[in-house]
CSV table of C-alpha atoms (C1' of nucleotides) in Angstrom, one decimal:
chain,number,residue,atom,x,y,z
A,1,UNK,CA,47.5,-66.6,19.9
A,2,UNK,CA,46.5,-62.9,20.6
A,3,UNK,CA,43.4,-62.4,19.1
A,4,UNK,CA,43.5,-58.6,19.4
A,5,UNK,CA,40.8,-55.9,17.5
A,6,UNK,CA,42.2,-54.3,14.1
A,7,UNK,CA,43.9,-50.9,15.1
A,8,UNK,CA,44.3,-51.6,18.6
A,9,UNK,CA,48.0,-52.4,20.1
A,10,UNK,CA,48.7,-55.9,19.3
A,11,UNK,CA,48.0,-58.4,22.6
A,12,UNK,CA,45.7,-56.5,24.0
A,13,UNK,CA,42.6,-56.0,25.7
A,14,UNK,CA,39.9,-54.3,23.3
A,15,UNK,CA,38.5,-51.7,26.1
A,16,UNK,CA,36.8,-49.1,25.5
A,17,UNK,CA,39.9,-46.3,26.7
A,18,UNK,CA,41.9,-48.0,24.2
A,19,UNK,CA,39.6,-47.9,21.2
A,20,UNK,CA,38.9,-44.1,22.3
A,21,UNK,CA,42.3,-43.3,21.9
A,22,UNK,CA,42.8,-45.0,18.6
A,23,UNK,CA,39.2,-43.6,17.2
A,24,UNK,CA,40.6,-40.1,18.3
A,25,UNK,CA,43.9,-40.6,16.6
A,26,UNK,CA,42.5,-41.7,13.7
A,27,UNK,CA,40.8,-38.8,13.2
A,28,UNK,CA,43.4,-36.4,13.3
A,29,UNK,CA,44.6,-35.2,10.1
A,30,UNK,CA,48.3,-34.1,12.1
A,31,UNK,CA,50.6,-35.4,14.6
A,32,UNK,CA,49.3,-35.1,18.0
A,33,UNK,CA,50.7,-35.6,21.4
A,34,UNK,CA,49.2,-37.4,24.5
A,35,UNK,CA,48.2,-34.7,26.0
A,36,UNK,CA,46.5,-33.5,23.0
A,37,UNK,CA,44.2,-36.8,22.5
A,38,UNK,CA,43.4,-36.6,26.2
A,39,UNK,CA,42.1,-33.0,25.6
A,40,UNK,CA,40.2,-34.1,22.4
A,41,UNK,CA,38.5,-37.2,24.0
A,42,UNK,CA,37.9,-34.9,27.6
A,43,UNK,CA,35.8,-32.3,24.8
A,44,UNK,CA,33.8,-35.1,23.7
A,45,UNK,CA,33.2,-36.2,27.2
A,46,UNK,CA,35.1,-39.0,26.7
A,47,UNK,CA,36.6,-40.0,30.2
A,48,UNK,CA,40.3,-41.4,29.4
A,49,UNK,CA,43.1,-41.2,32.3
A,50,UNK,CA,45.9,-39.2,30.6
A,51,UNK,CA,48.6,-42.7,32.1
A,52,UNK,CA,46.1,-44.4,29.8
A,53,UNK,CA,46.7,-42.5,26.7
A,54,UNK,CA,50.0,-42.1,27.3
A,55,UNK,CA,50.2,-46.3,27.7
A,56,UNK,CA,47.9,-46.9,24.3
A,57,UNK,CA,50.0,-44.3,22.6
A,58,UNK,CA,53.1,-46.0,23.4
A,59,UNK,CA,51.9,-49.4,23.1
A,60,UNK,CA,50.8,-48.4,19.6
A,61,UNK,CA,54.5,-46.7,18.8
A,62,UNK,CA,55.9,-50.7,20.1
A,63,UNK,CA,53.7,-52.3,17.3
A,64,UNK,CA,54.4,-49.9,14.7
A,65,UNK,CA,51.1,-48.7,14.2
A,66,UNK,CA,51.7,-45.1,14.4
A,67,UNK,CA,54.3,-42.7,13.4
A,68,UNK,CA,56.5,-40.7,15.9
A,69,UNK,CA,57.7,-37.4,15.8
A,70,UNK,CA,59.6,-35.7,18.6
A,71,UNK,CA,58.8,-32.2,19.2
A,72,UNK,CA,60.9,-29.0,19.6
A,73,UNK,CA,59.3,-28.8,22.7
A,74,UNK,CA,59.6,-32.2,24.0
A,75,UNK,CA,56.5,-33.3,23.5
A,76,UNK,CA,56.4,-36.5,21.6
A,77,UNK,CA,53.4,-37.1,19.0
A,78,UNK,CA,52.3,-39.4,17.2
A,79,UNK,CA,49.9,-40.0,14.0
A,80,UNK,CA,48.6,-43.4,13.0
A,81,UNK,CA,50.0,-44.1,9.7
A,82,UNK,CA,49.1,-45.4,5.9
A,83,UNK,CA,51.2,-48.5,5.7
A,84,UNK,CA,54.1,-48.2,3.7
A,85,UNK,CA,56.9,-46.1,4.6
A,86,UNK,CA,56.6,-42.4,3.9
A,87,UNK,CA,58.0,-39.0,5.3
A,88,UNK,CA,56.4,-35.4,6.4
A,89,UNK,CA,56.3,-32.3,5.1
A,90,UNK,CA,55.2,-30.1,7.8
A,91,UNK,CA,54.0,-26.2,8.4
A,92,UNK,CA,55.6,-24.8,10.8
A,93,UNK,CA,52.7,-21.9,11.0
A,94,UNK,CA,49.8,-24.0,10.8
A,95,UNK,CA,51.2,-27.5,11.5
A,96,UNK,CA,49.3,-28.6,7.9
A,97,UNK,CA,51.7,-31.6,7.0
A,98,UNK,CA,51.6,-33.7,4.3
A,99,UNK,CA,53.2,-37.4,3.7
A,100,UNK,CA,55.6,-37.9,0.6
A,101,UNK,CA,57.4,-40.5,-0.6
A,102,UNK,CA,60.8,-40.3,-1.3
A,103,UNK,CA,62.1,-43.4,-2.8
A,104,UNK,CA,65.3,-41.4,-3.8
A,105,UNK,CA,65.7,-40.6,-0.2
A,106,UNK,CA,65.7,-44.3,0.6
A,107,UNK,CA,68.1,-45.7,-2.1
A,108,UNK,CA,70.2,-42.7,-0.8
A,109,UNK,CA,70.1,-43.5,3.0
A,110,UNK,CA,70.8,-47.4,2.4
A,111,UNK,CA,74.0,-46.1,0.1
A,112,UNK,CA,75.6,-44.1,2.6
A,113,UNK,CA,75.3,-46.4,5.3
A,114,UNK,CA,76.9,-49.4,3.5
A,115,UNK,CA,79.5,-47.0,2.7
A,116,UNK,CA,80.6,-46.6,6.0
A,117,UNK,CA,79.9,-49.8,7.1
A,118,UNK,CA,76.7,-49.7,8.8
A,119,UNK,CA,74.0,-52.0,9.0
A,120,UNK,CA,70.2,-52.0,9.5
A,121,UNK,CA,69.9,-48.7,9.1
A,122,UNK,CA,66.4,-46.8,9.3
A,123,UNK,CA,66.4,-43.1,8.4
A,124,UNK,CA,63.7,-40.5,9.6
A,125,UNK,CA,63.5,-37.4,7.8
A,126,UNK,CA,61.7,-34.4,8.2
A,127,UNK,CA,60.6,-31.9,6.1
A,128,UNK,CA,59.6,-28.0,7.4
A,129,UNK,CA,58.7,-24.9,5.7
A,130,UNK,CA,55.8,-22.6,5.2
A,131,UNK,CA,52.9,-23.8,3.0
A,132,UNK,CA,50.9,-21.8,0.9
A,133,UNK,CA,48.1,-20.6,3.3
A,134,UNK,CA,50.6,-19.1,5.8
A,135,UNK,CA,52.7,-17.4,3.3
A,136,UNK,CA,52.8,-13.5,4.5
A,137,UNK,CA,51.7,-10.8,1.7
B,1,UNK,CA,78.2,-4.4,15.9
B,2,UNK,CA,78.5,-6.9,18.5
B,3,UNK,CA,82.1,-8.1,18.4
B,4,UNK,CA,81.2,-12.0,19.7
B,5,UNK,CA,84.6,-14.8,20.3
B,6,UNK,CA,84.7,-17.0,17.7
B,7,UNK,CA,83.2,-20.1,19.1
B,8,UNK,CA,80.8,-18.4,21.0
B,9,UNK,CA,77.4,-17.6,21.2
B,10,UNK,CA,76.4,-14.5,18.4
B,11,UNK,CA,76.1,-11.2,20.2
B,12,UNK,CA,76.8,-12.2,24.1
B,13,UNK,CA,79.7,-11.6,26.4
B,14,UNK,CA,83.2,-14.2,26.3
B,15,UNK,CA,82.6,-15.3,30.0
B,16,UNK,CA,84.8,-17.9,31.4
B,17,UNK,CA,81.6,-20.3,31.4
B,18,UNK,CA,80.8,-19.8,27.9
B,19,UNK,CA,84.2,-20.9,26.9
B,20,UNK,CA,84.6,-23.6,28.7
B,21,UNK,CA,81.3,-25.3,28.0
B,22,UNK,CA,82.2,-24.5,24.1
B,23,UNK,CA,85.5,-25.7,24.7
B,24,UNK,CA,84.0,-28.8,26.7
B,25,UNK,CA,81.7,-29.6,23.3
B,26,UNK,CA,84.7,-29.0,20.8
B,27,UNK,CA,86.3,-32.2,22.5
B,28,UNK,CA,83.1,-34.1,22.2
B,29,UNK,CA,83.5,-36.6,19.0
B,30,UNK,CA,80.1,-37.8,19.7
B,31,UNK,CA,76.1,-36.0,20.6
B,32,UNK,CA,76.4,-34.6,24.6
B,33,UNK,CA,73.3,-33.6,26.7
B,34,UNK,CA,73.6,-30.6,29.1
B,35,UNK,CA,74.0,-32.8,31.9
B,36,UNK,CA,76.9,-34.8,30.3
B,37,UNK,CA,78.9,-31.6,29.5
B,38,UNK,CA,78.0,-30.6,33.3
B,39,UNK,CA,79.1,-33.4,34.5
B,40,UNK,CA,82.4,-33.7,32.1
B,41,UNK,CA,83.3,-30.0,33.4
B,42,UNK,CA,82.7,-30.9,37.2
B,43,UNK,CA,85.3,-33.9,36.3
B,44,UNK,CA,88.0,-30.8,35.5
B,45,UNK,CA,86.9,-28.9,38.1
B,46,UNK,CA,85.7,-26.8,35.5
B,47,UNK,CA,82.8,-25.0,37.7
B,48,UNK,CA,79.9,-24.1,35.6
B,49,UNK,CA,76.1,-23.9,37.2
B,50,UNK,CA,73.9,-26.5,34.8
B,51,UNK,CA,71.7,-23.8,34.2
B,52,UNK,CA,74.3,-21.9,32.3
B,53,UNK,CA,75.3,-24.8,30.3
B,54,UNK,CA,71.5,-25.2,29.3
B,55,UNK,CA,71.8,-21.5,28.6
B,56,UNK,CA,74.9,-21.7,26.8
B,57,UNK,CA,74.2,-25.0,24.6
B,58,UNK,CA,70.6,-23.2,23.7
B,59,UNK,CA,72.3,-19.8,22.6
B,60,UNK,CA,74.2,-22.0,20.4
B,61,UNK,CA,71.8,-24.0,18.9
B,62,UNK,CA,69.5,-20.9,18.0
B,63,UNK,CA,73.0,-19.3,16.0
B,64,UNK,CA,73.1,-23.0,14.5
B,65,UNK,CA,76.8,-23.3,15.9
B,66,UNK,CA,75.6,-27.0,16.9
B,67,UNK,CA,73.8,-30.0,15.5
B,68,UNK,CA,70.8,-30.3,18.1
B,69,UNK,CA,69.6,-34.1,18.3
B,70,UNK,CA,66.4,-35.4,20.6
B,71,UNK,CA,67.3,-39.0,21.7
B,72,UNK,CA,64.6,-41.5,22.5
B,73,UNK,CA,65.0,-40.6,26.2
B,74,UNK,CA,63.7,-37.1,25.6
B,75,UNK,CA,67.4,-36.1,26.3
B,76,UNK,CA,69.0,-33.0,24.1
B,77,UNK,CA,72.0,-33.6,22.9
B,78,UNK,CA,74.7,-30.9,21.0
B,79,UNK,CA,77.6,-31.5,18.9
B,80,UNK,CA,79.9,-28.5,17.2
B,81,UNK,CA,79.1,-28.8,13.6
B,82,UNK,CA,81.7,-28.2,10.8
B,83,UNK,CA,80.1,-25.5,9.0
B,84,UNK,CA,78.9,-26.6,5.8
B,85,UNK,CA,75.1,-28.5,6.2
B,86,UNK,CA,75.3,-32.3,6.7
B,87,UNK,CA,73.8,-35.1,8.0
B,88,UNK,CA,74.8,-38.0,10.6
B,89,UNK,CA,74.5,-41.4,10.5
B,90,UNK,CA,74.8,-42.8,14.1
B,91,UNK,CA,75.2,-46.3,15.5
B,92,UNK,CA,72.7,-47.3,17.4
B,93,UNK,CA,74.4,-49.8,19.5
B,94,UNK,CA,77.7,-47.3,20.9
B,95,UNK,CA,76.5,-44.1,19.1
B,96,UNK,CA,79.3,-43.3,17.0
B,97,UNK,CA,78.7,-40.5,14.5
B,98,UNK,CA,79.7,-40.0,11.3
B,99,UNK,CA,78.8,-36.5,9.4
B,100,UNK,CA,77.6,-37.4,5.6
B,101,UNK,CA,77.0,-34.7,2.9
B,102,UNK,CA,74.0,-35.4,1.4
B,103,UNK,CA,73.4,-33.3,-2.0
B,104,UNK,CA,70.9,-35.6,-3.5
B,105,UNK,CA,68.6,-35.1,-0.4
B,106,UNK,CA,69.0,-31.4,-0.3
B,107,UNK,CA,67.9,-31.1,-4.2
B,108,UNK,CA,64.9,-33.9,-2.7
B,109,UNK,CA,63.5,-31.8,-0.2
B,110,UNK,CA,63.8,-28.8,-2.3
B,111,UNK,CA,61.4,-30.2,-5.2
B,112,UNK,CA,59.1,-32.0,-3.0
B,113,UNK,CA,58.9,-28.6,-0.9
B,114,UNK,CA,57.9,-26.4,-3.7
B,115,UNK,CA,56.0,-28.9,-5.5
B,116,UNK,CA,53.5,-28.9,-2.6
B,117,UNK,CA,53.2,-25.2,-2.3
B,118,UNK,CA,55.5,-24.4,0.4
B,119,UNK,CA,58.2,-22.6,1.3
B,120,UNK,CA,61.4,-21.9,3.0
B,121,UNK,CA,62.3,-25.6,3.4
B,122,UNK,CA,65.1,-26.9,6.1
B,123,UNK,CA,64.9,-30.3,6.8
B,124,UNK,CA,66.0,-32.7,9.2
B,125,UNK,CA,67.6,-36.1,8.3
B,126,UNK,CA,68.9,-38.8,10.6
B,127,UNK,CA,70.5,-42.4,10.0
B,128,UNK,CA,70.1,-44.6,12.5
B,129,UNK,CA,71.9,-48.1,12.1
B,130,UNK,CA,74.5,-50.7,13.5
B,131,UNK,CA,78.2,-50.2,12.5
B,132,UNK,CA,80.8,-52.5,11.7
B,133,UNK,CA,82.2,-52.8,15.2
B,134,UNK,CA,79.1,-53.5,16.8
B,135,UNK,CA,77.8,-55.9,14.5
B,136,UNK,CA,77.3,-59.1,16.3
B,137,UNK,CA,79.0,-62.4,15.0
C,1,DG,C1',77.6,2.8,36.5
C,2,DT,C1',74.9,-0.2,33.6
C,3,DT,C1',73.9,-4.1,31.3
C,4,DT,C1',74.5,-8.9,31.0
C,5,DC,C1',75.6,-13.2,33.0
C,6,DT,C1',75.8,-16.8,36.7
C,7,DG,C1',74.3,-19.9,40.3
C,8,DC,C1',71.1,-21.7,43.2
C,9,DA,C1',66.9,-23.4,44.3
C,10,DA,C1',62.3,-23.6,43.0
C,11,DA,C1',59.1,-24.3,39.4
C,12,DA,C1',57.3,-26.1,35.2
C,13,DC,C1',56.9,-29.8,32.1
C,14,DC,C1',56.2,-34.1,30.1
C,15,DT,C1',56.1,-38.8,31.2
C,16,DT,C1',56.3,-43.0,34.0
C,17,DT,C1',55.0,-45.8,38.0
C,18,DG,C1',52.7,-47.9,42.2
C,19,DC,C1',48.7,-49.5,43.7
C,20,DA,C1',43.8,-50.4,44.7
C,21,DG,C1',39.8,-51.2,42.3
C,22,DC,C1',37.5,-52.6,38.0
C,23,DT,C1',36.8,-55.4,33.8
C,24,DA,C1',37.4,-58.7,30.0
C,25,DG,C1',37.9,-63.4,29.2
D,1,DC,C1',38.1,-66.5,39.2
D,2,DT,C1',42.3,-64.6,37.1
D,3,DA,C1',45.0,-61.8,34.4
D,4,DG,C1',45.1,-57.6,32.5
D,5,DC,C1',43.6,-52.6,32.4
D,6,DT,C1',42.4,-48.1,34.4
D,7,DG,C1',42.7,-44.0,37.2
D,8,DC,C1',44.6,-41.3,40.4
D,9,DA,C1',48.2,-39.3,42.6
D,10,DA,C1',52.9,-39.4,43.5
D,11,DA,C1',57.5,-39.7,41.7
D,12,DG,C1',61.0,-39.2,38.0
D,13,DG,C1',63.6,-36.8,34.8
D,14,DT,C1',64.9,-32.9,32.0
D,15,DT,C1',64.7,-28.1,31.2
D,16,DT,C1',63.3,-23.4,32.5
D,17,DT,C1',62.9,-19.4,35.4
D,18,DG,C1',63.3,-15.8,39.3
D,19,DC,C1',66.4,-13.3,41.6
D,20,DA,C1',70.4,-11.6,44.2
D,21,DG,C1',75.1,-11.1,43.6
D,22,DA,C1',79.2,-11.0,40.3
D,23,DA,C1',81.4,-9.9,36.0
D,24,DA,C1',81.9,-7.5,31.6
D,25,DC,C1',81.9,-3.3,29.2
DNA sequence: GTTTCTGCAAAACCTTTGCAGCTAG
DNA sequence: CTAGCTGCAAAGGTTTTGCAGAAAC
């Protein structure tokens, strides 16, 4: 029996790198990338070897703690998430996103699949456009 | 007026490179990296430097000749698309594709979009599942 | 003749890994 | 003490870039 810290990857150590890099995580609003956490947590002079953020991240991404979201530019980020199973909606001037829920979207993805014969199927969609704030004139 | 090959890139010049990695891709039934349609034109002795086919495949993708997918292994990989927008749903086990109109989710994101303030909305959906062949048992 | 493209090799990137030392249990 | 974790630096992999020569216009 792992006995492992809320919020931390699941059978692990509860060390103080790892709960740096979850705190930091949790207080970003947006998706972030490795590299990005290990800048936030070097800021607030907290000393966190970029292997070991790129190890918690992905140790977090195993237990499905966080969501993932592959860049454009290959940078992969990730955002912890609220629970039950929601999709972005995501700036792509200011990077703002927003979750929404799109139970029409799942009922849809499940239909499809069995209509081609496919099985466990998981669907990731995501949503870009310009919000309000970045709107020009 | 740029008077561009159909097939190829918008606005550049019908080289003998160009074609043959857009001819390379048209015979593709599934998602292919750079590397892979390298390494499928090295097989015909098709010779064709991988920087051009990075070049090539990225033209493409910006005159949205080509579905662009980012696998798990931080790999790009291109596919001709039909014309009309559309989805995939792809196996997860042998990576079979299947392109699936999706209406319903167009009109989704469209609502959500606007009723969060935003604005010029594309969206990105992906199915991800087993199909029939590969289904164990 | 000029502009654009190609190929090569080098560089740039993000990410992973090996390993010695440190730490939690 | 022992197993697991960290940090560093090196290695790995994909993609981009600089530049001289070749090709298209």
């Amino acid at each position: 029996m792992t006995s492992t810290e809320p919020g931390l990857p699941e059978g692990t150590r509860p060390t103080r790198q790892r709960r740096a890099v979850v705190a930091a995580l949790g207080r970003q609003d947006e998706f972030r990338s490795a590299q990005e956490i290990h800048e936030v947590l070097r800021e607030e002079g907290d000393r966190v070897g970029l292997a070991t953020v790129y190890r918690t991240l992905q140790a977090l991404a195993a237990g499905e703690d966080v969501d993932v979201l592959r860049g454009e530019d290959g940078e992969t980020r990730y955002r912890l998430c609220s629970g039950s199973h929601h999709h972005h909606l995501v700036c792509r001037d200011c990077g703002r996103a927003v979750e929404v829920e799109g139970p029409a979207v799942e009922r849809w993805a499940d239909a499809v699949a069995r209509e081609h014969g496919f099985d466990e199927v998981s669907h990731t969609v995501e949503l870009v456009g310009r919000c309000g704030d970045c709107r020009p004139g």
